Short mmCIF file of C-alpha atoms and ligand atoms in Angstrom, two decimals:
data_model
loop_
_atom_site.label_atom_id
_atom_site.label_comp_id
_atom_site.label_asym_id
_atom_site.label_seq_id
_atom_site.Cartn_x
_atom_site.Cartn_y
_atom_site.Cartn_z
CA MET A 1 -4.64 -28.82 4.81
CA SER A 2 -5.06 -26.62 7.35
CA ASP A 3 -8.20 -24.93 8.35
CA ALA A 4 -9.07 -21.53 7.47
CA PRO A 5 -9.43 -19.21 10.55
CA LEU A 6 -12.38 -18.54 11.53
CA HIS A 7 -13.00 -14.74 10.09
CA THR A 8 -12.77 -16.27 6.41
CA GLN A 9 -16.37 -17.30 7.15
CA PHE A 10 -17.37 -13.61 7.31
CA ASN A 11 -17.54 -11.85 3.92
CA SER A 12 -16.80 -7.99 5.69
CA ILE A 13 -15.56 -6.64 8.23
CA ALA A 14 -19.16 -5.02 9.42
CA GLN A 15 -20.35 -8.90 9.23
CA LEU A 16 -17.66 -10.17 11.47
CA ARG A 17 -18.34 -6.64 13.96
CA GLU A 18 -22.01 -8.47 14.02
CA ALA A 19 -20.53 -11.69 15.52
CA LEU A 20 -18.30 -10.09 17.46
CA VAL A 21 -20.79 -7.98 18.94
CA SER A 22 -23.29 -10.55 19.77
CA ARG A 23 -20.59 -12.75 20.85
CA GLN A 24 -21.18 -15.42 18.66
CA VAL A 25 -17.30 -14.94 18.30
CA SER A 26 -14.81 -14.48 20.09
CA ALA A 27 -11.59 -12.12 19.19
CA GLN A 28 -9.33 -14.98 21.25
CA GLU A 29 -10.84 -17.87 19.05
CA LEU A 30 -10.29 -15.37 15.61
CA ALA A 31 -6.39 -14.45 16.99
CA GLN A 32 -5.87 -17.90 17.69
CA SER A 33 -7.16 -19.52 14.87
CA ALA A 34 -5.64 -17.21 12.59
CA LEU A 35 -2.24 -17.61 14.37
CA ASP A 36 -2.68 -21.19 13.45
CA ALA A 37 -3.19 -20.67 9.60
CA ILE A 38 -0.44 -18.13 9.88
CA GLN A 39 1.26 -21.20 10.77
CA ALA A 40 -0.21 -23.52 8.07
CA ARG A 41 0.91 -21.30 5.60
CA ALA A 42 4.58 -20.15 6.58
CA ASP A 43 5.62 -21.36 2.95
CA LEU A 44 4.15 -18.03 2.16
CA ASN A 45 6.63 -16.75 4.01
CA ALA A 46 4.26 -13.33 4.56
CA PHE A 47 4.88 -12.87 8.09
CA LEU A 48 8.27 -11.48 9.36
CA HIS A 49 7.32 -11.57 13.36
CA VAL A 50 4.67 -13.76 15.12
CA ASP A 51 4.57 -13.25 18.53
CA ALA A 52 0.99 -15.47 19.54
CA THR A 53 1.03 -13.79 23.55
CA LEU A 54 1.11 -10.16 22.50
CA SER A 55 -1.80 -10.98 19.76
CA LEU A 56 -3.72 -12.91 22.32
CA GLU A 57 -3.25 -10.25 24.63
CA GLN A 58 -4.35 -7.51 22.43
CA ALA A 59 -7.18 -10.20 21.75
CA ARG A 60 -8.31 -10.71 25.24
CA ASP A 61 -8.35 -6.76 25.21
CA ALA A 62 -11.02 -6.67 22.79
CA ASP A 63 -13.13 -9.00 24.14
CA ARG A 64 -13.24 -7.33 27.43
CA LEU A 65 -14.91 -4.55 25.26
CA LEU A 66 -16.92 -6.51 24.16
CA ALA A 67 -18.33 -8.20 27.18
CA ASP A 68 -19.12 -4.68 28.44
CA GLY A 69 -20.37 -3.60 25.71
CA ASN A 70 -18.65 -0.56 24.28
CA ALA A 71 -16.19 -1.81 21.83
CA PRO A 72 -14.47 0.68 19.21
CA ALA A 73 -15.35 -0.33 15.78
CA LEU A 74 -12.66 -2.73 14.57
CA ALA A 75 -12.98 -4.55 18.14
CA GLY A 76 -11.54 -7.65 17.44
CA VAL A 77 -11.07 -7.77 14.23
CA PRO A 78 -7.56 -9.33 12.86
CA ILE A 79 -5.28 -7.56 10.87
CA GLY A 80 -1.29 -7.05 10.59
CA HIS A 81 1.44 -5.02 10.33
CA LYS A 82 4.15 -4.21 7.17
CA ASP A 83 7.40 -4.61 8.76
CA LEU A 84 8.04 -0.72 7.72
CA PHE A 85 5.82 0.34 11.26
CA VAL A 86 7.09 0.07 13.76
CA THR A 87 5.64 -1.96 17.08
CA GLN A 88 6.67 -1.79 20.73
CA GLY A 89 7.07 -5.88 21.42
CA TRP A 90 6.72 -6.77 17.73
CA ARG A 91 10.41 -6.58 16.16
CA THR A 92 10.42 -4.06 13.38
CA THR A 93 13.03 -4.89 10.32
CA ALA A 94 12.15 -2.93 7.12
CA ALA A 95 12.73 -6.23 5.33
CA SER A 96 16.40 -5.39 6.20
CA LYS A 97 19.58 -6.91 7.70
CA MET A 98 20.57 -3.73 8.98
CA LEU A 99 17.49 -3.77 11.23
CA ALA A 100 17.14 -7.48 11.85
CA ASP A 101 17.01 -7.34 15.78
CA TYR A 102 15.69 -3.80 15.92
CA VAL A 103 12.57 -2.87 18.45
CA SER A 104 10.81 0.19 18.64
CA PRO A 105 10.01 2.06 21.72
CA PHE A 106 7.23 3.17 20.54
CA ASP A 107 4.17 2.60 18.13
CA ALA A 108 3.71 4.20 15.07
CA THR A 109 0.34 6.71 14.84
CA VAL A 110 -1.27 4.70 12.58
CA VAL A 111 -0.59 1.20 14.52
CA ALA A 112 -1.60 3.05 17.82
CA GLN A 113 -4.87 4.27 15.82
CA LEU A 114 -6.00 0.98 14.77
CA ARG A 115 -4.85 -0.31 18.02
CA GLN A 116 -7.18 2.02 19.56
CA ALA A 117 -9.80 1.11 17.24
CA GLY A 118 -9.51 -2.33 18.49
CA ALA A 119 -7.92 -4.38 16.16
CA VAL A 120 -5.55 -6.91 16.86
CA SER A 121 -2.13 -7.03 15.57
CA LEU A 122 -0.96 -11.13 14.26
CA GLY A 123 2.45 -9.22 13.62
CA LYS A 124 4.48 -7.98 10.75
CA LEU A 125 4.45 -8.48 7.20
CA ASN A 126 7.58 -9.36 4.87
CA CYS A 127 7.89 -6.88 2.31
CA ASP A 128 10.92 -4.98 -0.13
CA GLU A 129 13.74 -3.90 1.94
CA PHE A 130 12.60 -0.17 2.75
CA GLY A 131 10.01 -0.25 0.48
CA MET A 132 12.08 0.10 -2.28
CA GLY A 133 11.00 -2.55 -4.93
CA SER A 134 8.04 -4.27 -7.28
CA SER A 135 8.17 -8.17 -6.38
CA ASN A 136 8.77 -8.56 -2.79
CA GLU A 137 11.93 -10.27 -3.65
CA LYS A 138 14.42 -7.64 -2.36
CA SER A 139 13.88 -9.03 1.08
CA ALA A 140 16.70 -9.82 3.48
CA PHE A 141 14.38 -12.66 4.62
CA GLY A 142 13.31 -13.72 1.56
CA PRO A 143 10.64 -13.58 -0.93
CA VAL A 144 7.00 -13.63 -0.20
CA LYS A 145 4.85 -16.42 -2.48
CA ASN A 146 1.84 -15.26 -4.34
CA PRO A 147 -0.95 -17.45 -2.72
CA TRP A 148 -2.77 -17.36 -6.67
CA ASN A 149 0.16 -19.12 -7.73
CA THR A 150 3.14 -20.04 -5.16
CA ALA A 151 5.80 -19.82 -8.38
CA THR A 152 4.92 -15.99 -8.96
CA ASN A 153 6.35 -13.23 -6.67
CA PRO A 154 2.93 -10.96 -5.18
CA GLY A 155 3.80 -7.43 -6.58
CA GLY A 156 6.02 -5.32 -4.25
CA SER A 157 6.68 -3.55 -2.06
CA SER A 158 3.85 -4.87 0.02
CA GLY A 159 4.48 -8.26 -1.02
CA GLY A 160 3.49 -9.86 2.38
CA SER A 161 -0.11 -7.57 3.37
CA ALA A 162 -1.04 -8.34 0.35
CA ALA A 163 -0.28 -11.91 0.14
CA ALA A 164 -1.79 -12.73 3.58
CA VAL A 165 -5.04 -10.98 2.74
CA ALA A 166 -5.52 -13.02 -0.14
CA ALA A 167 -4.80 -15.74 1.39
CA GLY A 168 -7.23 -15.33 3.92
CA LEU A 169 -5.04 -15.00 6.71
CA LEU A 170 -5.90 -11.54 8.01
CA MET A 171 -9.12 -9.62 7.36
CA GLY A 172 -6.53 -6.10 6.49
CA ALA A 173 -3.26 -5.01 6.49
CA THR A 174 -1.20 -1.73 7.04
CA ALA A 175 0.64 -1.05 3.78
CA THR A 176 2.78 2.23 2.66
CA ASP A 177 2.76 3.38 -1.05
CA THR A 178 5.71 5.37 -2.39
CA GLY A 179 5.25 4.70 -6.22
CA GLY A 180 2.95 1.62 -6.36
CA SER A 181 3.79 -0.11 -3.31
CA ILE A 182 -0.15 -0.35 -2.07
CA ARG A 183 -1.61 -0.67 -5.58
CA ARG A 184 0.82 -3.24 -7.16
CA PRO A 185 0.53 -6.12 -4.52
CA ALA A 186 -3.16 -5.49 -4.23
CA ALA A 187 -3.83 -5.93 -8.19
CA MET A 188 -1.62 -8.95 -8.00
CA CYS A 189 -3.04 -10.50 -5.27
CA GLY A 190 -6.64 -9.89 -6.25
CA VAL A 191 -7.19 -7.65 -2.97
CA SER A 192 -8.27 -4.13 -3.24
CA GLY A 193 -5.68 -1.27 -1.82
CA ILE A 194 -5.83 2.44 -1.31
CA LYS A 195 -3.15 5.11 -1.01
CA PRO A 196 -4.60 8.06 0.17
CA THR A 197 -4.23 11.98 -0.73
CA TYR A 198 -0.60 12.58 0.78
CA GLY A 199 -0.50 14.24 3.84
CA THR A 200 -4.27 13.01 5.51
CA VAL A 201 -2.22 10.05 7.00
CA SER A 202 0.26 10.08 9.22
CA ARG A 203 3.68 9.01 8.68
CA TYR A 204 5.71 9.47 12.22
CA GLY A 205 6.91 5.77 13.18
CA VAL A 206 6.53 4.78 9.45
CA ILE A 207 10.21 3.69 8.66
CA ALA A 208 10.85 6.71 5.84
CA ASN A 209 11.61 5.89 2.22
CA GLY A 210 11.01 8.82 0.37
CA SER A 211 9.22 11.28 2.51
CA SER A 212 7.89 13.44 -0.06
CA LEU A 213 6.39 10.32 -1.81
CA ASP A 214 5.26 7.74 1.27
CA GLN A 215 1.80 7.23 2.41
CA ALA A 216 0.17 4.67 4.54
CA GLY A 217 -2.82 2.70 3.96
CA PRO A 218 -4.94 -0.62 4.11
CA ILE A 219 -5.07 -3.15 1.87
CA ALA A 220 -8.58 -5.58 2.63
CA ARG A 221 -10.79 -7.64 0.36
CA SER A 222 -12.91 -4.81 -0.78
CA ALA A 223 -13.77 -1.05 -0.87
CA LEU A 224 -16.42 -1.39 2.22
CA ASP A 225 -13.40 -3.05 4.51
CA LEU A 226 -11.12 -0.45 3.25
CA LEU A 227 -13.43 2.05 4.58
CA GLU A 228 -13.31 0.55 8.08
CA LEU A 229 -9.28 0.71 7.95
CA LEU A 230 -9.29 4.17 6.60
CA ASP A 231 -11.45 6.03 8.33
CA PRO A 232 -9.88 5.73 11.86
CA ILE A 233 -6.33 6.55 10.85
CA THR A 234 -7.20 9.22 8.36
CA ALA A 235 -6.38 12.05 10.93
CA PHE A 236 -4.32 15.30 12.08
CA ASP A 237 -1.26 13.62 13.53
CA ALA A 238 1.36 16.77 15.44
CA ALA A 239 4.34 14.18 15.27
CA ASP A 240 3.89 14.40 11.80
CA ALA A 241 5.37 17.69 9.85
CA THR A 242 3.90 17.14 6.39
CA SER A 243 0.29 16.02 8.38
CA LEU A 244 -2.88 17.86 7.38
CA GLU A 245 -4.93 19.61 9.66
CA HIS A 246 -7.46 20.35 7.04
CA CYS A 247 -8.62 19.22 4.04
CA ASN A 248 -10.08 21.26 2.01
CA GLY A 249 -11.43 22.84 5.05
CA THR A 250 -12.87 20.31 6.79
CA PRO A 251 -11.06 18.65 9.44
CA ASN A 252 -8.95 15.94 8.57
CA GLN A 253 -10.21 13.21 11.39
CA PRO A 254 -11.93 10.45 11.70
CA GLY A 255 -15.44 10.51 9.96
CA ARG A 256 -14.08 12.22 7.37
CA VAL A 257 -13.94 9.49 4.99
CA ARG A 258 -16.55 8.01 6.14
CA HIS A 259 -18.96 10.88 5.40
CA ASP A 260 -18.27 11.71 1.97
CA PHE A 261 -18.46 7.39 1.25
CA ASP A 262 -21.62 7.73 3.08
CA ARG A 263 -22.46 10.30 1.18
CA ALA A 264 -21.62 9.38 -2.59
CA VAL A 265 -23.26 6.29 -1.63
CA GLN A 266 -26.59 7.52 -1.02
CA ALA A 267 -26.37 9.49 -4.09
CA HIS A 268 -25.90 6.60 -6.18
CA GLN A 269 -28.44 4.68 -4.48
CA ALA A 270 -31.01 7.98 -5.31
CA ALA A 271 -29.85 7.47 -9.44
CA GLY A 272 -31.49 3.91 -9.40
CA SER A 273 -30.72 1.21 -12.14
CA THR A 274 -27.65 3.43 -13.46
CA PRO A 275 -25.89 4.65 -9.99
CA LEU A 276 -22.97 6.51 -11.88
CA LYS A 277 -25.13 8.23 -13.94
CA GLY A 278 -22.91 11.49 -14.55
CA LEU A 279 -19.45 10.12 -13.30
CA ARG A 280 -16.94 10.94 -15.79
CA ILE A 281 -14.28 8.11 -15.99
CA GLY A 282 -10.82 9.70 -17.89
CA VAL A 283 -8.60 7.00 -19.14
CA PRO A 284 -5.26 8.40 -20.42
CA ASP A 285 -4.11 7.58 -23.31
CA GLU A 286 -0.59 7.17 -22.52
CA PHE A 287 -1.95 4.22 -19.92
CA PHE A 288 -2.43 2.22 -22.76
CA SER A 289 0.83 2.30 -24.40
CA ALA A 290 2.75 -0.86 -25.81
CA ASP A 291 3.97 -1.63 -22.68
CA ILE A 292 1.09 -3.19 -21.63
CA GLN A 293 0.37 -6.72 -22.03
CA PRO A 294 -2.54 -7.27 -24.41
CA ASP A 295 -4.55 -9.66 -22.24
CA VAL A 296 -4.20 -7.03 -19.21
CA ALA A 297 -5.57 -4.13 -21.26
CA ALA A 298 -8.36 -6.29 -22.53
CA THR A 299 -9.37 -6.93 -18.97
CA ILE A 300 -9.02 -3.12 -18.04
CA ASP A 301 -11.23 -2.29 -20.88
CA ALA A 302 -14.07 -5.08 -19.56
CA ALA A 303 -14.18 -3.57 -16.23
CA LEU A 304 -14.49 -0.10 -18.18
CA LYS A 305 -17.45 -1.15 -19.91
CA GLN A 306 -18.91 -2.68 -16.26
CA TYR A 307 -18.47 1.00 -15.16
CA GLU A 308 -20.42 2.42 -18.32
CA SER A 309 -22.94 0.00 -17.65
CA LEU A 310 -23.65 1.98 -14.46
CA GLY A 311 -24.11 4.99 -16.15
CA ALA A 312 -20.32 6.05 -16.08
CA GLU A 313 -19.19 7.89 -19.31
CA ARG A 314 -15.56 6.90 -20.36
CA VAL A 315 -13.71 10.24 -21.49
CA ARG A 316 -10.27 10.38 -23.37
CA ILE A 317 -8.24 12.03 -21.45
CA SER A 318 -3.84 13.10 -22.36
CA LEU A 319 -1.84 12.67 -19.35
CA PRO A 320 1.15 13.95 -22.02
CA ARG A 321 4.11 13.41 -19.49
CA THR A 322 3.36 10.07 -18.32
CA SER A 323 6.45 8.53 -20.19
CA MET A 324 8.51 11.06 -18.07
CA SER A 325 6.96 9.82 -14.67
CA VAL A 326 9.93 6.99 -13.80
CA PRO A 327 12.33 9.62 -14.22
CA VAL A 328 11.53 11.79 -12.65
CA TYR A 329 10.52 9.39 -9.46
CA TYR A 330 13.60 7.40 -9.84
CA VAL A 331 15.57 10.63 -9.30
CA ILE A 332 13.62 12.42 -5.95
CA GLY A 333 12.43 9.10 -4.60
CA PRO A 334 16.34 8.13 -4.03
CA ALA A 335 17.70 11.85 -3.38
CA GLU A 336 15.14 11.35 -0.27
CA SER A 337 16.32 7.70 0.49
CA SER A 338 19.69 8.00 0.65
CA SER A 339 19.41 11.16 3.00
CA ASN A 340 16.44 9.13 4.96
CA LEU A 341 19.39 6.76 4.97
CA SER A 342 22.08 8.34 6.34
CA ARG A 343 20.77 7.56 9.79
CA PHE A 344 21.99 3.91 9.65
CA ASP A 345 25.66 4.23 10.21
CA GLY A 346 26.24 1.36 12.85
CA VAL A 347 26.95 4.00 15.48
CA ARG A 348 23.16 4.53 17.23
CA TYR A 349 21.61 1.20 16.39
CA GLY A 350 20.90 -0.96 13.77
CA TYR A 351 23.88 -3.31 12.30
CA ARG A 352 27.43 -3.08 13.15
CA THR A 353 30.17 -4.53 11.14
CA ALA A 354 32.41 -7.05 13.58
CA GLN A 355 35.60 -5.55 12.06
CA TYR A 356 37.16 -2.45 11.40
CA ASN A 357 40.24 -0.19 12.13
CA ASP A 358 38.69 3.80 12.21
CA LEU A 359 35.39 4.56 12.78
CA ASP A 360 35.04 5.63 8.74
CA GLU A 361 35.81 1.76 7.97
CA MET A 362 33.16 1.13 10.47
CA ILE A 363 30.49 2.71 9.27
CA SER A 364 30.95 1.95 5.56
CA ARG A 365 31.14 -1.57 6.26
CA SER A 366 28.46 -1.30 8.46
CA ARG A 367 26.19 0.13 5.77
CA ALA A 368 27.66 -2.25 2.72
CA GLU A 369 26.82 -5.51 4.79
CA GLY A 370 23.75 -4.23 6.43
CA PHE A 371 22.15 -2.49 3.18
CA GLY A 372 20.85 -5.13 0.51
CA SER A 373 22.41 -4.06 -3.10
CA GLU A 374 18.74 -2.60 -4.49
CA VAL A 375 19.16 -0.04 -1.22
CA ILE A 376 22.84 0.37 -1.53
CA ARG A 377 21.80 1.31 -6.11
CA ARG A 378 19.67 3.92 -4.92
CA ILE A 379 21.88 6.06 -2.08
CA MET A 380 24.28 5.56 -5.33
CA VAL A 381 21.93 7.12 -7.15
CA GLY A 382 20.92 9.92 -4.81
CA THR A 383 23.49 11.11 -3.70
CA TYR A 384 24.85 11.44 -7.22
CA VAL A 385 22.20 13.46 -8.34
CA LEU A 386 22.11 15.92 -4.74
CA SER A 387 25.56 16.06 -5.48
CA HIS A 388 27.33 20.04 -6.55
CA GLY A 389 26.93 19.85 -9.77
CA TYR A 390 24.42 17.50 -10.88
CA TYR A 391 21.75 19.01 -8.40
CA ASP A 392 20.69 21.44 -11.15
CA ALA A 393 21.24 19.04 -14.02
CA TYR A 394 18.76 16.11 -12.07
CA TYR A 395 17.52 17.00 -8.60
CA LEU A 396 15.69 20.77 -9.54
CA GLN A 397 14.80 19.48 -13.34
CA ALA A 398 12.70 16.59 -11.59
CA GLN A 399 11.44 19.06 -9.14
CA ARG A 400 10.23 21.39 -12.03
CA LEU A 401 8.90 18.25 -14.07
CA ARG A 402 7.15 16.61 -10.86
CA ARG A 403 5.07 20.13 -10.54
CA LEU A 404 3.75 19.62 -14.38
CA ILE A 405 2.95 16.36 -14.15
CA ALA A 406 0.66 17.20 -10.84
CA ASP A 407 -0.37 20.00 -13.22
CA ASP A 408 -1.57 17.10 -16.02
CA PHE A 409 -3.68 15.52 -13.12
CA ARG A 410 -5.22 18.75 -12.05
CA ARG A 411 -6.06 19.94 -15.12
CA ALA A 412 -7.70 16.67 -16.69
CA LEU A 413 -9.45 15.90 -13.03
CA THR A 414 -10.77 19.79 -12.80
CA GLU A 415 -11.72 20.18 -16.36
CA GLN A 416 -12.73 16.85 -18.03
CA CYS A 417 -13.50 13.83 -15.23
CA ASP A 418 -13.89 12.72 -12.21
CA VAL A 419 -11.86 10.18 -11.78
CA ILE A 420 -9.67 8.54 -13.79
CA MET A 421 -8.97 5.08 -14.47
CA GLY A 422 -6.67 2.85 -15.23
CA PRO A 423 -4.21 -0.06 -15.22
CA VAL A 424 -2.47 -1.00 -12.31
CA ALA A 425 0.97 -2.37 -14.01
CA PRO A 426 1.78 -3.30 -17.37
CA THR A 427 1.43 -7.17 -16.87
CA VAL A 428 0.39 -9.61 -13.83
CA ALA A 429 2.64 -11.00 -11.39
CA GLY A 430 5.81 -12.92 -12.83
CA ASP A 431 7.61 -15.58 -11.82
CA LEU A 432 9.75 -15.71 -8.51
CA GLY A 433 13.76 -15.29 -9.52
CA THR A 434 13.20 -13.54 -13.10
CA GLU A 435 13.24 -10.13 -12.39
CA GLY A 436 14.37 -8.40 -14.89
CA SER A 437 17.31 -5.45 -14.84
CA PRO A 438 16.75 -2.41 -12.47
CA THR A 439 15.17 -0.57 -14.91
CA GLU A 440 13.04 -2.68 -16.91
CA GLU A 441 11.54 -3.09 -13.20
CA TRP A 442 11.53 0.78 -12.36
CA THR A 443 9.98 1.03 -15.81
CA ALA A 444 7.02 -1.31 -14.72
CA ASP A 445 6.21 1.29 -12.40
CA ILE A 446 4.90 3.72 -14.70
CA PHE A 447 1.10 3.63 -13.95
CA THR A 448 1.48 4.38 -10.48
CA VAL A 449 4.51 6.38 -9.70
CA SER A 450 2.32 9.92 -11.00
CA ALA A 451 -0.20 9.53 -8.06
CA ASN A 452 2.68 9.74 -5.19
CA LEU A 453 4.60 12.37 -7.84
CA ALA A 454 1.10 14.90 -7.75
CA GLY A 455 0.34 13.05 -3.84
CA LEU A 456 -3.02 12.35 -5.42
CA PRO A 457 -5.46 9.11 -3.53
CA ALA A 458 -5.12 6.20 -6.12
CA MET A 459 -6.40 2.90 -5.51
CA SER A 460 -6.64 -0.79 -6.69
CA ILE A 461 -9.33 -2.79 -7.28
CA PRO A 462 -9.43 -6.42 -8.52
CA CYS A 463 -11.48 -6.84 -11.88
CA GLY A 464 -10.70 -9.88 -13.53
CA PHE A 465 -7.91 -12.00 -14.02
CA ALA A 466 -5.38 -12.63 -17.00
CA SER A 467 -2.53 -14.70 -18.96
CA LYS A 468 -2.62 -18.42 -19.30
CA ARG A 469 -2.25 -18.85 -15.60
CA ASN A 470 -5.20 -17.08 -14.70
CA LEU A 471 -3.60 -14.37 -12.47
CA PRO A 472 -5.37 -11.30 -11.03
CA VAL A 473 -5.41 -7.61 -12.46
CA GLY A 474 -6.12 -4.88 -10.54
CA LEU A 475 -8.22 -1.88 -11.86
CA GLN A 476 -6.35 1.88 -10.86
CA LEU A 477 -8.57 4.21 -9.57
CA ILE A 478 -7.17 8.28 -9.22
CA GLY A 479 -9.35 11.03 -7.56
CA ASN A 480 -9.03 14.62 -7.32
CA TYR A 481 -6.77 15.58 -3.78
CA PHE A 482 -9.25 14.70 -0.91
CA CYS A 483 -11.68 12.19 -2.58
CA GLU A 484 -10.87 9.03 -1.35
CA GLY A 485 -14.53 8.99 -0.12
CA GLN A 486 -15.59 9.44 -2.89
CA LEU A 487 -13.09 6.59 -4.64
CA LEU A 488 -14.17 4.31 -2.54
CA ALA A 489 -18.21 4.86 -3.02
CA ILE A 490 -16.51 4.61 -7.15
CA ALA A 491 -15.10 0.66 -6.65
CA HIS A 492 -17.89 0.15 -4.52
CA ALA A 493 -20.25 0.72 -6.86
CA TYR A 494 -18.36 -1.62 -8.90
CA GLN A 495 -17.66 -4.35 -6.11
CA ASN A 496 -21.88 -4.43 -5.77
CA VAL A 497 -22.12 -5.51 -9.25
CA THR A 498 -18.90 -8.25 -9.57
CA ASP A 499 -17.42 -10.41 -7.85
CA TRP A 500 -13.81 -10.53 -8.59
CA HIS A 501 -12.83 -9.22 -4.57
CA GLN A 502 -14.74 -12.23 -3.54
CA ARG A 503 -12.61 -14.63 -4.92
CA LYS A 504 -10.56 -16.91 -3.56
CA PRO A 505 -7.04 -18.66 -4.37
CA GLU A 506 -7.30 -22.67 -3.79
CA GLN A 507 -4.85 -23.58 -0.61
CA GLN A 508 -1.77 -24.73 -3.11
N1 LIG B 1 8.39 0.15 -6.90
C1 LIG B 1 8.23 1.32 -6.59
C2 LIG B 1 10.06 1.55 -6.04
O1 LIG B 1 10.59 0.82 -6.02
C3 LIG B 1 7.24 1.32 -5.52
C4 LIG B 1 7.90 1.76 -4.08
C5 LIG B 1 7.28 2.11 -3.23
O2 LIG B 1 5.89 2.26 -3.46
N2 LIG B 1 7.47 1.94 -2.05
O3 LIG B 1 10.41 2.62 -5.68
#
């Protein structure tokens, strides 16, 4: 068994920062010990690209700032990036053969912001190809193993991010969520993750999947650590056409999420022994459908009881179009991805086939050989629903339903409750190599895709274990637009009185 990396001695990013600032530990020591641990856990296949020279250079920079006494908030904190975020120096593959050798000439905005905040990147994390999948088994470079049980998958698509944090290899990681890819792997690996409101975190330099659904966000152990990582990346970015300058009249900039979080926590503290008194938790009937595994439902129910013991009130609500969310998502998502993926043609960059007679053949062979089967499936679905004759029947109809789904949430969150809670997924992590049919897999996204269709912030926090194998279960929290600070505070109130987020898998 290898030594655990140094940062695992600290329970939170805040604690680690104290040790760094007081020079009890150096960023270079932290980075080196994490690099060693990453190598020792190569069996997890969580990382697609590690470059010790680049990481240690960043750590040296952090140490210099720390020694000068004016280090930014995350100086020296070991993190990693999902391989959909482009990075200067490190390869960015999107877990696809199409981009196997691609090195970006620039950093994604989120990568640059976290670097600016002093965080040290330890490499690029495995995921489903172009973020398409729910188990990380769609990576062209092999699946990731779940550290809680290496015979199971870590959930996807950000499986590498969640597995690396769960295994203690990183303090936090970036991830993206188009239809659940932050929340699902966080849930299945027993860590916390947040998908912020659409438009609040820059998508610039994030390889596009479904542009109107994609949101970047962090995965970490606790709500407190998520706050540390989310606050500096929540900012208007002129380079992203859908980035928001204002959120309900407040500038979209670092400090906004922290301010809301602090205010909510102060209010909770003032309420004494029932910190969440007055909080109305909407629990949708549709989230406890017959499809949910009974022990997952029981674990979620226990978490809701815990919330009630903190003073919150459970309100039964209905999100009547829940069953339509998967078909709507799998029309709009593939429509957008098929358009986004048209840039991979073997001409400009990426994979090019070795054998062809003319341009058309070069393009079609490059795409057939460079993309995996799930990506090809989505290109076919996407071009079909956008084609003349089917556009009205599928794409337009899906857009109309998308609006109605968003309206259901808006109604519930303005008239009936302050936050919505339920499961992230109907089951715990599945065995590697036992993925069902494409439609079975798509159906398992039923509890996560609506937040993306509506653009709402949503998160997952660990709330217990289920199944004979004791695999982690995630509680989903969905808030109103721009309420990520309040959501994190509500999650923090739960983590104050429970220790699920501190449980760690034994090294297997
Ligand atoms: N499982 C969903 C899909 O395959 C979600 C993916 C994601 O959020 N990136 O589309």
